[in-house]
Short mmCIF file of C-alpha atoms in Angstrom, two decimals:
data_model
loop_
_atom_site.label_atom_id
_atom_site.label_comp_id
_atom_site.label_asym_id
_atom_site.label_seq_id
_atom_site.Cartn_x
_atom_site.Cartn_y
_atom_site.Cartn_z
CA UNK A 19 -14.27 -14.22 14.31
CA UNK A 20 -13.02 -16.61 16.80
CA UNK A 21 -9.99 -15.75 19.06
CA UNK A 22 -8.53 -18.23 20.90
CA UNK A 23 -6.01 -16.40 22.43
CA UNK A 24 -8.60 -13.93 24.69
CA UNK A 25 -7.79 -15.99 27.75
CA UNK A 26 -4.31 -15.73 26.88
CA UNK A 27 -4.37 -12.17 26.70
CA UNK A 28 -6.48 -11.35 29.75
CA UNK A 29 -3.52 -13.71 31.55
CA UNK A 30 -1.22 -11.23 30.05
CA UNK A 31 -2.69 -7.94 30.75
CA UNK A 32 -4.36 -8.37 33.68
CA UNK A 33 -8.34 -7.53 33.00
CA UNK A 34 -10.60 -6.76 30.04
CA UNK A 35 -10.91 -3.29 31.92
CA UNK A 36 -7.10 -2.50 31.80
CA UNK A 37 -6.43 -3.59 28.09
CA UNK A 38 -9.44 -1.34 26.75
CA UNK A 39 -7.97 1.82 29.21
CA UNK A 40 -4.42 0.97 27.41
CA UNK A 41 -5.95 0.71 24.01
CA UNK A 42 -7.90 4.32 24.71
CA UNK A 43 -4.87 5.84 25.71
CA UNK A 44 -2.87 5.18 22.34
CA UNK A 45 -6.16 6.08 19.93
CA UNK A 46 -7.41 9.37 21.90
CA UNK A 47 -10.63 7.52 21.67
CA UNK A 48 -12.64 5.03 23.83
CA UNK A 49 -12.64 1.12 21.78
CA UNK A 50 -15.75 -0.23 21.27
CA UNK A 51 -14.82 -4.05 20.26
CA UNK A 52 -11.99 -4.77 22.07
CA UNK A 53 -11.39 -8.08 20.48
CA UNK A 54 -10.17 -6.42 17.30
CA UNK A 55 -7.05 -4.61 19.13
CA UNK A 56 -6.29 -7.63 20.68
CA UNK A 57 -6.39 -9.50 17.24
CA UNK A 58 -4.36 -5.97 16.33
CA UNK A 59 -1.69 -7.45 18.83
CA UNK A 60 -1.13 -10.47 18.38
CA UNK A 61 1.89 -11.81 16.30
CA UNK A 62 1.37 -14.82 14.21
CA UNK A 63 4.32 -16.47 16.40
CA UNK A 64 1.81 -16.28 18.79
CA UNK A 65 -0.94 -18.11 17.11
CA UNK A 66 1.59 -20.46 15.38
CA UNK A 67 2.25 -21.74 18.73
CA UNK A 68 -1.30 -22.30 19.68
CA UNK A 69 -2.94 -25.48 18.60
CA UNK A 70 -5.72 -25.43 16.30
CA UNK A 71 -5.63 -21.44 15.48
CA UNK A 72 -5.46 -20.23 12.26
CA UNK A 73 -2.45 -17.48 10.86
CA UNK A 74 -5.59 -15.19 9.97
CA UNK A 75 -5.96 -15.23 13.80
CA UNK A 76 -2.74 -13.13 13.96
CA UNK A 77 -2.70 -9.42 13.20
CA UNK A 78 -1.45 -9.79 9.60
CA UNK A 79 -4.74 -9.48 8.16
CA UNK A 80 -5.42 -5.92 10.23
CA UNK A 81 -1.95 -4.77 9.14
CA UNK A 82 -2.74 -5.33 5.09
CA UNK A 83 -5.95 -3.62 6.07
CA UNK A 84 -4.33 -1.01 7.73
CA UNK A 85 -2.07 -0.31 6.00
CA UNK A 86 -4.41 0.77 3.17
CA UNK A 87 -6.41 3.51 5.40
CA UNK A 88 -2.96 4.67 6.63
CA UNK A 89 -1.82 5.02 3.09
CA UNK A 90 -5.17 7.65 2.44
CA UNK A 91 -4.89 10.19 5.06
CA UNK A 92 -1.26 10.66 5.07
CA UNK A 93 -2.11 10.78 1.27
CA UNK A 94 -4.72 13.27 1.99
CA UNK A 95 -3.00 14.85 4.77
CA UNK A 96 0.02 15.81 1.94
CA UNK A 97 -2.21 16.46 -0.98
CA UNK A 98 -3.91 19.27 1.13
CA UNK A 99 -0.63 20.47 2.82
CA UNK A 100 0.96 20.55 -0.19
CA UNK A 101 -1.35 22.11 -3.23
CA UNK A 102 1.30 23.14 -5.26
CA UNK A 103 3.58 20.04 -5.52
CA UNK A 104 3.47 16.98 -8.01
CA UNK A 105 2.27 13.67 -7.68
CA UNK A 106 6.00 12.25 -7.77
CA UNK A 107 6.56 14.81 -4.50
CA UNK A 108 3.74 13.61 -2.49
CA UNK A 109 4.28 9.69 -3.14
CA UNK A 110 8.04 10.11 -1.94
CA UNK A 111 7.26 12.33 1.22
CA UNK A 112 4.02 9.68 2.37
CA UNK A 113 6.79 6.98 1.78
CA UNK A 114 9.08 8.46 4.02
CA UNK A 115 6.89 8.82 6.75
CA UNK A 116 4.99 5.35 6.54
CA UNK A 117 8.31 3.46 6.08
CA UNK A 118 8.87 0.60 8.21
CA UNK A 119 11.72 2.10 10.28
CA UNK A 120 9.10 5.29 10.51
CA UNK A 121 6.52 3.48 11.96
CA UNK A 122 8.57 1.19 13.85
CA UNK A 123 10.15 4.34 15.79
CA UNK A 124 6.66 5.18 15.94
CA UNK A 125 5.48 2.20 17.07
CA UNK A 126 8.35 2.68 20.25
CA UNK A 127 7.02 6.05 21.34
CA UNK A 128 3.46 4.59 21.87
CA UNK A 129 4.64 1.80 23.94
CA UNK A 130 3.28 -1.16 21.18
CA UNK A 131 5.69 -2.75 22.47
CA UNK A 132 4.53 -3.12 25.75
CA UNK A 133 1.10 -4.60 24.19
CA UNK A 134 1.90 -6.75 21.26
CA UNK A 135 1.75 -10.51 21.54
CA UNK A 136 4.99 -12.15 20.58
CA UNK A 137 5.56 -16.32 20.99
CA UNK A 138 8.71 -16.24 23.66
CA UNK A 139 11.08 -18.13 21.66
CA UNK A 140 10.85 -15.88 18.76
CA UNK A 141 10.56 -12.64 20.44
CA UNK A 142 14.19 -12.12 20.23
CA UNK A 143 14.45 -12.26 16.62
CA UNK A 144 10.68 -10.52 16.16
CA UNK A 145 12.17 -7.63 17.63
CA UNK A 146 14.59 -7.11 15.57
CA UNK A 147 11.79 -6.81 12.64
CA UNK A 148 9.43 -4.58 11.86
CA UNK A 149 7.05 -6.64 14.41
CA UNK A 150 5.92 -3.15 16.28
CA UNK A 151 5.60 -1.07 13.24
CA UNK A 152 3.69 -3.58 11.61
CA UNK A 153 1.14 -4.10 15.16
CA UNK A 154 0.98 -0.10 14.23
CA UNK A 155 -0.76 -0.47 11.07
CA UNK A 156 -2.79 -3.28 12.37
CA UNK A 157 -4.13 -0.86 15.31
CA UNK A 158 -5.09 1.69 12.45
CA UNK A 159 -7.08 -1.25 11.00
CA UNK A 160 -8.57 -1.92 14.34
CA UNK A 161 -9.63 1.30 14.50
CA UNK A 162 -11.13 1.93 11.06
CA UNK A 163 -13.30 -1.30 11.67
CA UNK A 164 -14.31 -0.61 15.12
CA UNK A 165 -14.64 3.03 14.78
CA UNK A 166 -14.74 3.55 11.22
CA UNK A 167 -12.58 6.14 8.78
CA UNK A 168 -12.98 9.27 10.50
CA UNK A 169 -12.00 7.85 13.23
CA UNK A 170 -9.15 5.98 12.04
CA UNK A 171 -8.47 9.42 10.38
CA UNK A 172 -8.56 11.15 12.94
CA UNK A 173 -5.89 8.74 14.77
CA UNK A 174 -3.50 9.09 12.05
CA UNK A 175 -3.55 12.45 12.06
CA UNK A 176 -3.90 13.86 15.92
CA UNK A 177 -2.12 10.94 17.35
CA UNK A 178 0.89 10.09 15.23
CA UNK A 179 1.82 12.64 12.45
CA UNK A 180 1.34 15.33 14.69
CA UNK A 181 2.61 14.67 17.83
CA UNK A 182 6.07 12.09 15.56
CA UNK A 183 6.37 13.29 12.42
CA UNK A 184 8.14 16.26 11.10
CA UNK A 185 6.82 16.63 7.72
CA UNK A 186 8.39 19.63 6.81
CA UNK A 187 11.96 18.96 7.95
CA UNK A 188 11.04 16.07 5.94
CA UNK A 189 10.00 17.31 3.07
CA UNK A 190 13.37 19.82 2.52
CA UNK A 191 16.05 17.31 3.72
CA UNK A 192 17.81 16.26 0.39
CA UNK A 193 17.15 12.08 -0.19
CA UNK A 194 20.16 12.04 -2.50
CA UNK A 195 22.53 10.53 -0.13
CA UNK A 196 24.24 8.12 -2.95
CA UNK A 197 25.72 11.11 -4.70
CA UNK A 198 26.88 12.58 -1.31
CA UNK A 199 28.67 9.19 -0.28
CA UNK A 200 30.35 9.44 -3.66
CA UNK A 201 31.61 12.78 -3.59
CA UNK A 202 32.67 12.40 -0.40
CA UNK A 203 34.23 9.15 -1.60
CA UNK A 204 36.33 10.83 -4.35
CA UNK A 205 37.47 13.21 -1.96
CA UNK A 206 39.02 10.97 0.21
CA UNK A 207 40.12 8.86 -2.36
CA UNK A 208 37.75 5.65 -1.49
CA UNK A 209 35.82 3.05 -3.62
CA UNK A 210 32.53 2.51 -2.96
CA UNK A 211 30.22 -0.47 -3.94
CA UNK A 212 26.79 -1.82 -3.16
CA UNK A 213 25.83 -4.93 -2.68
CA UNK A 214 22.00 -6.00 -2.90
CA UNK A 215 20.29 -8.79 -1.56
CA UNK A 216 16.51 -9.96 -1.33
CA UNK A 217 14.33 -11.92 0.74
CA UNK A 218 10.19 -12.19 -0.32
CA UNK A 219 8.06 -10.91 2.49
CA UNK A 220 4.41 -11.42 2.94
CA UNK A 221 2.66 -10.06 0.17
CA UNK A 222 4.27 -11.17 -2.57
CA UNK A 223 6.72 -8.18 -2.36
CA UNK A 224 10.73 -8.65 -1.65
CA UNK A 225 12.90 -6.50 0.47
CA UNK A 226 15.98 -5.24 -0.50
CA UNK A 227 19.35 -5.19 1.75
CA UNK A 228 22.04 -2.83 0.76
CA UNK A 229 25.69 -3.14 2.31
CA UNK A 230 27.90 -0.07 1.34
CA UNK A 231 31.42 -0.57 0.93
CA UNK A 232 34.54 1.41 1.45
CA UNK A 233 37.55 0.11 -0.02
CA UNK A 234 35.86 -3.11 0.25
CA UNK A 235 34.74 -2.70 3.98
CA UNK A 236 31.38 -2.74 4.86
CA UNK A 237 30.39 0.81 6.23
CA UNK A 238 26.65 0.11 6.94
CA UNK A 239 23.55 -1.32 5.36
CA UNK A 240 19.65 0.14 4.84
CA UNK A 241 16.57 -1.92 3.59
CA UNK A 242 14.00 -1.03 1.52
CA UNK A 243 11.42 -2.16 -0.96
CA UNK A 244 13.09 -1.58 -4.00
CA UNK A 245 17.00 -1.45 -4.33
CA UNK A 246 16.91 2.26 -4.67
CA UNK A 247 15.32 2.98 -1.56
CA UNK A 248 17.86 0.26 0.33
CA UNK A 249 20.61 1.72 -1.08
CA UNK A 250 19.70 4.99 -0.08
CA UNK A 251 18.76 4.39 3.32
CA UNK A 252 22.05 2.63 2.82
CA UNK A 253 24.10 5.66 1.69
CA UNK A 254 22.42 7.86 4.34
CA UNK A 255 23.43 5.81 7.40
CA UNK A 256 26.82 5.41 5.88
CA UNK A 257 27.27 9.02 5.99
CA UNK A 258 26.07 9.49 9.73
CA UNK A 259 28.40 6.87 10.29
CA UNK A 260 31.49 8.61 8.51
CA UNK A 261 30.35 11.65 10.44
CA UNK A 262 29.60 13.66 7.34
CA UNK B 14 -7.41 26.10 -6.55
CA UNK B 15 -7.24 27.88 -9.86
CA UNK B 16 -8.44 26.18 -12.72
CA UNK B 17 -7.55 27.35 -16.07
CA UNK B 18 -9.17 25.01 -17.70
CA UNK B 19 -12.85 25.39 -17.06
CA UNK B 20 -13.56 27.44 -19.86
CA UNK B 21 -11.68 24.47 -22.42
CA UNK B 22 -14.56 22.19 -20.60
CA UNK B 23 -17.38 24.29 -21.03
CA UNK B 24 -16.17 24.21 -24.28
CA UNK B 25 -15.58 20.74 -24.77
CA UNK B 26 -18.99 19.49 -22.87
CA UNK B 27 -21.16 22.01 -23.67
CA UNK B 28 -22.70 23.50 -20.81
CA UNK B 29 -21.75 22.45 -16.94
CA UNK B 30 -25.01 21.34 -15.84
CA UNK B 31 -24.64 18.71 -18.92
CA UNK B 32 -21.17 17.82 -17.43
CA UNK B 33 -22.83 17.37 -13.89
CA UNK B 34 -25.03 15.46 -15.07
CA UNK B 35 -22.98 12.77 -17.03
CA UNK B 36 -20.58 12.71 -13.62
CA UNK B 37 -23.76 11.95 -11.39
CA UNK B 38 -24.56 9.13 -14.00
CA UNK B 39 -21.13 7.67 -13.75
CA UNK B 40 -20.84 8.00 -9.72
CA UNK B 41 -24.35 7.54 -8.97
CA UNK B 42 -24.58 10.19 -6.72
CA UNK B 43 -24.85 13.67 -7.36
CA UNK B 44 -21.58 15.88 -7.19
CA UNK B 45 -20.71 19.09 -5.46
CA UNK B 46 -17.79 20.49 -6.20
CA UNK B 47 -17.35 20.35 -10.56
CA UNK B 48 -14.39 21.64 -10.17
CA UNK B 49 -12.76 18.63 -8.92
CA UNK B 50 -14.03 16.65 -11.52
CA UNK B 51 -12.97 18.42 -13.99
CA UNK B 52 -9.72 18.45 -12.80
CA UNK B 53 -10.17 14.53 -12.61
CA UNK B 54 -10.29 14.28 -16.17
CA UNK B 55 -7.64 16.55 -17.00
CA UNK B 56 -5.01 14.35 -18.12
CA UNK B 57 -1.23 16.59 -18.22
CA UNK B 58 -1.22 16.92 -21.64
CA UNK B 59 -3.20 19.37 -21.47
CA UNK B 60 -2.08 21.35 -19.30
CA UNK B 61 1.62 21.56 -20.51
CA UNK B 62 -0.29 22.89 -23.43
CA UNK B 63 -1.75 25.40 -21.61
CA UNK B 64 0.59 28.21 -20.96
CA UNK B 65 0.73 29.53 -17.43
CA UNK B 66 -0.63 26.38 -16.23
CA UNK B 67 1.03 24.27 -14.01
CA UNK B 68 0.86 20.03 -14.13
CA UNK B 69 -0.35 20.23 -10.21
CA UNK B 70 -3.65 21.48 -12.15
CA UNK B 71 -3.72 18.21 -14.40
CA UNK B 72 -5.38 15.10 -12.28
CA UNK B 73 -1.87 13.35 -11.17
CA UNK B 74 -2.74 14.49 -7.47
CA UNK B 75 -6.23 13.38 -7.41
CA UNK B 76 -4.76 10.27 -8.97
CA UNK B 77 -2.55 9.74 -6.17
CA UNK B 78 -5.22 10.03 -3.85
CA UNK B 79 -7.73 7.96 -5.41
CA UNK B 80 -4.91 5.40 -6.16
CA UNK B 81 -4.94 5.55 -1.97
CA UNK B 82 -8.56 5.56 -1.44
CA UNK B 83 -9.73 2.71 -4.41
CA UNK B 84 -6.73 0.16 -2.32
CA UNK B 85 -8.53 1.09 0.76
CA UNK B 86 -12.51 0.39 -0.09
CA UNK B 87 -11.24 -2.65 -1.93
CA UNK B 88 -8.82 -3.93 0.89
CA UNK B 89 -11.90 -3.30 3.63
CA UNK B 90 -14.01 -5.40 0.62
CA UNK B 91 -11.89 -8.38 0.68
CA UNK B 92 -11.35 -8.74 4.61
CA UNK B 93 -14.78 -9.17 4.74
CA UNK B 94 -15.35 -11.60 2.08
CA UNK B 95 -12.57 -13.79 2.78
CA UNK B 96 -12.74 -13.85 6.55
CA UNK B 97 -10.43 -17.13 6.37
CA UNK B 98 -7.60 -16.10 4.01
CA UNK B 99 -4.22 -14.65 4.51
CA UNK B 100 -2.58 -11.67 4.16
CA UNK B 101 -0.60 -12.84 0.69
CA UNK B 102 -4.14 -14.01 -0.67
CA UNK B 103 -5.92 -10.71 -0.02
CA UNK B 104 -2.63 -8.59 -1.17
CA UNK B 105 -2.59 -10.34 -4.49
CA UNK B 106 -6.37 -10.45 -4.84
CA UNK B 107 -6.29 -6.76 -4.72
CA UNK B 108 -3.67 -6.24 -7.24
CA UNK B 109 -5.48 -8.27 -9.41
CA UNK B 110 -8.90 -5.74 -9.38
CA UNK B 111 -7.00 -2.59 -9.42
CA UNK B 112 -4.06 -3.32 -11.67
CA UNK B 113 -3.79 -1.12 -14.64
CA UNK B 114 -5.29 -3.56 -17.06
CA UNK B 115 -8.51 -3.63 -15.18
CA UNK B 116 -8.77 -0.03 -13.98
CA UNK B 117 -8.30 0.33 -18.05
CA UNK B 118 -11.29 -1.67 -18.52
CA UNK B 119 -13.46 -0.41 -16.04
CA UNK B 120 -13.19 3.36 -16.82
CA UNK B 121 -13.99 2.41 -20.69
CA UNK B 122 -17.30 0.45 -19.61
CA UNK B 123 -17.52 3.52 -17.89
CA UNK B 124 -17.30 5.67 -20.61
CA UNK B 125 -14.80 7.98 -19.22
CA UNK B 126 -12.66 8.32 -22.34
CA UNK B 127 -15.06 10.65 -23.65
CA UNK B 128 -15.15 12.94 -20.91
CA UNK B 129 -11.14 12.51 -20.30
CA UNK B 130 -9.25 15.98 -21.80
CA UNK B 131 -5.85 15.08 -23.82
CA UNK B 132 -3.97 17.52 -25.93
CA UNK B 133 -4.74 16.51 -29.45
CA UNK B 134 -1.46 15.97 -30.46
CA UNK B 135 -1.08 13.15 -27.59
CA UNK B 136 -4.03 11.87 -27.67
CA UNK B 137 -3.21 8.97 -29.73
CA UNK B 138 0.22 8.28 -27.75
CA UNK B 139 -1.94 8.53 -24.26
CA UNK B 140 -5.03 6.22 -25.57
CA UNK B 141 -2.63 3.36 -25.23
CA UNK B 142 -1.45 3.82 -22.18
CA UNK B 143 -3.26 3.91 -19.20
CA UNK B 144 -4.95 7.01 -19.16
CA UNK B 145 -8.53 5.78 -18.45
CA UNK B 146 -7.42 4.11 -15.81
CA UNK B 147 -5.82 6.99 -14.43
CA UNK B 148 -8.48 9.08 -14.84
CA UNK B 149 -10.71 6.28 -13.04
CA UNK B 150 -7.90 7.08 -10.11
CA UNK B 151 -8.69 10.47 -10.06
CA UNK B 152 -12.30 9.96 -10.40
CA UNK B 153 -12.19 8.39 -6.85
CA UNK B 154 -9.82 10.56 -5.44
CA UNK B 155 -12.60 14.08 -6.43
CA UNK B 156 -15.59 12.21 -5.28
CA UNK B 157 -13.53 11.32 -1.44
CA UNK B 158 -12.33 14.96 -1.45
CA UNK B 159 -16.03 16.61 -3.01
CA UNK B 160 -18.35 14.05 -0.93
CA UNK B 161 -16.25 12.48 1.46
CA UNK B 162 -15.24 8.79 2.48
CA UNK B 163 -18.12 7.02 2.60
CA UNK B 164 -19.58 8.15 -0.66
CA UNK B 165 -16.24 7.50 -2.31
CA UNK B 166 -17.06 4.01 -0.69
CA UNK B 167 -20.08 3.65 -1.98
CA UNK B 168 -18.87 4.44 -6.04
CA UNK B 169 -16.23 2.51 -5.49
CA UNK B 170 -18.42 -0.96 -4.54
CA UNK B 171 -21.47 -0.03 -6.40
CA UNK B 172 -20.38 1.59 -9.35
CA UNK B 173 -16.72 -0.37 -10.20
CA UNK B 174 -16.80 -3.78 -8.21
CA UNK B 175 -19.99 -4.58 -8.03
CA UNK B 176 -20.59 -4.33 -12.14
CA UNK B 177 -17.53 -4.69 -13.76
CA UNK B 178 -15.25 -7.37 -11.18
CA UNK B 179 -15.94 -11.07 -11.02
CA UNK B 180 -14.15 -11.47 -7.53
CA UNK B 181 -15.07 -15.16 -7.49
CA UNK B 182 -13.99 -16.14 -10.81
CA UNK B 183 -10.89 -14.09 -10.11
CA UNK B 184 -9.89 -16.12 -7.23
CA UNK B 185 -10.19 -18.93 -8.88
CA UNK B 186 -8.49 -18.67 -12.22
CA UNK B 187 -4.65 -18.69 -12.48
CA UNK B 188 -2.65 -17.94 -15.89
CA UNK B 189 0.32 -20.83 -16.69
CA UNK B 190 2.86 -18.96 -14.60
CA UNK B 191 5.05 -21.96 -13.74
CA UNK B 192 5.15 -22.69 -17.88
CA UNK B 193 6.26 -18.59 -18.22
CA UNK B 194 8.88 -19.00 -15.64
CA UNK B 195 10.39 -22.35 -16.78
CA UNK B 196 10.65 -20.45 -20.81
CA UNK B 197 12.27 -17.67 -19.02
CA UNK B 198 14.82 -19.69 -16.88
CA UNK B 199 15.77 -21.38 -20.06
CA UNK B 200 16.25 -18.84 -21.93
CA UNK B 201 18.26 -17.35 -19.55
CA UNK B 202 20.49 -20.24 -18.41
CA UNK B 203 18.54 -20.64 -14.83
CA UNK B 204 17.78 -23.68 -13.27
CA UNK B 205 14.57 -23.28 -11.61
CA UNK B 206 13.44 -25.14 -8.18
CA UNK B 207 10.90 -25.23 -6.18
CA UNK B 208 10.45 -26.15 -2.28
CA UNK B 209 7.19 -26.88 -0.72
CA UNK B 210 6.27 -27.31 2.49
CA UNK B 211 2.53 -27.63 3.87
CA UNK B 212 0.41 -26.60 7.60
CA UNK B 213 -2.49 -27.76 8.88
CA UNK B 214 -5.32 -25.02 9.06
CA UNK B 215 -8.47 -25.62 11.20
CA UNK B 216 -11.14 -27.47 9.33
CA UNK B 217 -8.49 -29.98 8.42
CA UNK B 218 -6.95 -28.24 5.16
CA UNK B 219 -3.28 -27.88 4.86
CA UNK B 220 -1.81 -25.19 3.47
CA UNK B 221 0.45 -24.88 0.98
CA UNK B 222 4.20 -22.74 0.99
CA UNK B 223 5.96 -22.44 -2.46
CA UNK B 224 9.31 -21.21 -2.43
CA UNK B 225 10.72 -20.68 -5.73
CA UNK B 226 14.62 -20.95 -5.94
CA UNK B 227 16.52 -19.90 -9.59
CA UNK B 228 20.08 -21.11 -9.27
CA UNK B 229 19.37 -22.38 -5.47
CA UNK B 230 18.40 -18.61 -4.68
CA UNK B 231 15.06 -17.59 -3.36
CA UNK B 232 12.97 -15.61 -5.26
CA UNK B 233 9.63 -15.76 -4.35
CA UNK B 234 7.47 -17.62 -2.30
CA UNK B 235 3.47 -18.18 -2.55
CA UNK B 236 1.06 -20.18 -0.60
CA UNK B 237 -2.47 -21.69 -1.50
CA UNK B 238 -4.76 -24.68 -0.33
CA UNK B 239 -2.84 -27.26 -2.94
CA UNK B 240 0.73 -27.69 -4.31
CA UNK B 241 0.05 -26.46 -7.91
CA UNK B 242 -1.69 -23.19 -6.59
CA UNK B 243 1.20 -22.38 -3.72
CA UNK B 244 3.22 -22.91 -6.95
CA UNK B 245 1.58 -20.80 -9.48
CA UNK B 246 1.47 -17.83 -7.42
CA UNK B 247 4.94 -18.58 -6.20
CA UNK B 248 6.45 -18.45 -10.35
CA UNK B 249 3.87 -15.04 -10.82
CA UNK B 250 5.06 -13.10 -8.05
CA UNK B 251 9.20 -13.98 -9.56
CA UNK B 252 7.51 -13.27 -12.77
CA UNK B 253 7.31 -9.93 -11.03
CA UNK B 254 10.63 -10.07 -8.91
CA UNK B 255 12.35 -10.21 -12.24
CA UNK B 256 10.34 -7.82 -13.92
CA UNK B 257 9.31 -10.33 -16.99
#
C-alpha cells in the first residue's frame, strides 16, 4: 500500500527510529511494519488535504478493522470473567467499555493524541470527535496485521483493560439513569423531556444526540448509537450535573 | 462448566465419537473439547426445559462470541480483498455475508439443523427464526475457544466463505432500494431528496456521496463509484434508519 504521507510524518516526528520507540511504548511490544501505525495515525483530514491520496490512505480502514478484533477479546475477556451471566449481560458491559467516550478517554491516557495526524484547519473541530478513540481502534488493527491476534490480544488486554478499565465497578453500577432523573424529577416537582437528533456516520450507522430538559431548560446532552443509549448517557450526565 | 445436557446428546446422537465426528466434518478440523460443541448447539429451549439448568448453559454466550469472532475473520477478509475501498463499502459488505438471512443459509447447507437441540414443543416456533444461524454463531465462537484463533480462522474462510458466499457477485448486485424508499415516503406523506456530491480518487474515478434528505432532513448518506450506486446504498441504509 502506498503512503504518501511517510515524508510527512518523518517531518513530524522527527526519525523513523523515534516513531517506532513511541509506537513500542503504547503496544508493550516492538512494531515490525511501521508503515501500518503510521497509516493507524493518520486522519483522513490529513490525506484529504494531500493531492492525489486516496481516503483509504487514512486510518478509517484500520479502525473498521480494528474495531472488529477489539470487539473479540473484550468479548472473550467477559465471557471468561463472567461464566455465569447471560448473553444480554456481556453485550451491555463490552459496550460500555468500547464506547466512543471509553476509548476516547482511553485514547488520552496513551498520549494518541500526541501521535495522530490531523489536517491543521480541522484539528479544532476533530478534537472535539471521537478522532483519538477512533486512531485507538485503528492501532489495534495495526497491531493484529503486523503482529497478528495474539498479539493484538494481548494489547487489548495487558495494555488497556487492565491498566483503564474497571470492569467490575462497571459491571455493578446501575445503567438506569432515566428512571433516576425522573424520580428525582417528581420530587422536585420538574418536567423532563428528551429531545433526539441524528446525524449518519461512516458506516452506514447514525448517532443519536439526546438533550435533557428541565422545565424546558436544557440540563445536558449524551450520544450514542441508538436513542436509548444517548438518552442514557444523557440522563446520567444530567444527574452528575444536578449533583445527585 | 457443568453441562447437564450431555447425557440428552448422547441420547440424541448416539454415541460421542459419532458426534465428533459429524463436528470434524462440518469444521474440517478435528475438535477437542465436545463439550463446547455441544453446548453450541444447545439452543435455550432446552434448557428452560431442563430443570436446574440455567440459560448461561444454552449457546447464547458462545453466540456472542462467535458473533465477535465471524465479524473479525470476515472484516480481516475484506481489507485484503478490497485494498482500494472505504470504510462504508467494507462495513456494509460485511453485513451483507453475516446478516441473519445468510448465516440462516449457511448453517442449513451445513446441515446444522440436525445436530441443533430445541425443546420439542418450540421447535416449530424456533425453525423460523434464526436459530441455525445462531447456532452457526456459536459454532465459531466453541471452535475459537476449543482450538483457538487461527483455526476459528481457518473454518470460518474455508468452511463458510469460501463455499457458500459469492463476495463478487455480492458487491455487485443492489436490490431497488431507491423504488422501496420512494413507496415508503409516499405512503407516509415524506418528500424524499437526494444531494450528491462527487471526489476525485487516484486512477481518475470520482466518487460518489449520496445524502438522502426526507422532509429536507438527513437521513442517510452512501457513497459508490457512480450516482445511482452512492444512491442505492444511500435509500438502504434509511431503509434501515427507519426500520422499514
Amino acid at each position: 500500500m502506498p503512503l504518501p504521507l511517510f515524508g510527512l510524518f518523518r517531518r513530524l516526528l522527527g526519525s523513523d527510529k523515534q516513531f517506532r520507540q513511541a509506537v513500542a511504548t503504547v503496544i508493550g511490544q516492538d512494531p515490525q511494519n511501521a508503515r501500518l501505525y503510521q497509516l493507524a495515525f493518520t486522519h483522513s483530514s490529513v490525506v484529504r488535504a494531500e493531492p492525489g491520496a486516496g481516503r483509504h490512505q487514512s486510518n478509517e480502514r484500520l479502525e473498521f478493522l480494528g474495531d472488529a478484533v477489539l470487539g473479540t477479546v473484550v468479548a472473550e475477556y467477559l465471557f471468561r470473567k463472567f461464566p455465569y451471566e447471560q448473553e444480554g449481560f456481556l453485550t451491555e458491559t463490552r459496550s460500555r467499555i468500547v464506547n466512543r467516550e471509553s476509548l476516547n478517554a482511553i485514547a488520552l491516557k496513551l498520549g494518541l493524541d500526541k501521535l495522530v495526524q490531523l489536517d491543521s484547519t480541522q484539528a479544532r473541530a476533530a478534537r472535539s470527535r471521537s478522532v483519538n478513540g477512533n486512531a485507538l481502534e485503528a492501532l489495534v488493527g495495526a497491531v493484529y496485521l503486523d503482529l497478528g491476534y495474539k498479539a493484538a490480544r494481548k494489547f487489548v488486554l495487558k495494555g488497556l483493560i487492565k491498566p483503564f478499565v474497571d470492569v467490575n465497578t462497571l459491571t455493578t453500577t446501575t445503567s438506569n439513569y432515566k428512571s433516576k432523573l425522573i424520580e428525582w424529577a417528581q420530587r422536585n416537582g420538574k418536567n423532563v423531556r428528551y429531545e433526539i437528533s441524528g446525524e449518519p456516520r461512516p458506516g452506514g450507522v447514525m448517532e443519536f444526540t439526546a438533550t435533557v430538559l428541565l422545565n424546558d431548560e436544557v440540563v445536558a446532552t449524551g450520544m450514542g448509537l441508538n436513542k436509548k443509549q444517548a438518552e442514557q448517557l444523557a440522563a446520567e450526565r444530567a444527574l452528575a450535573a444536578l449533583g445527585v
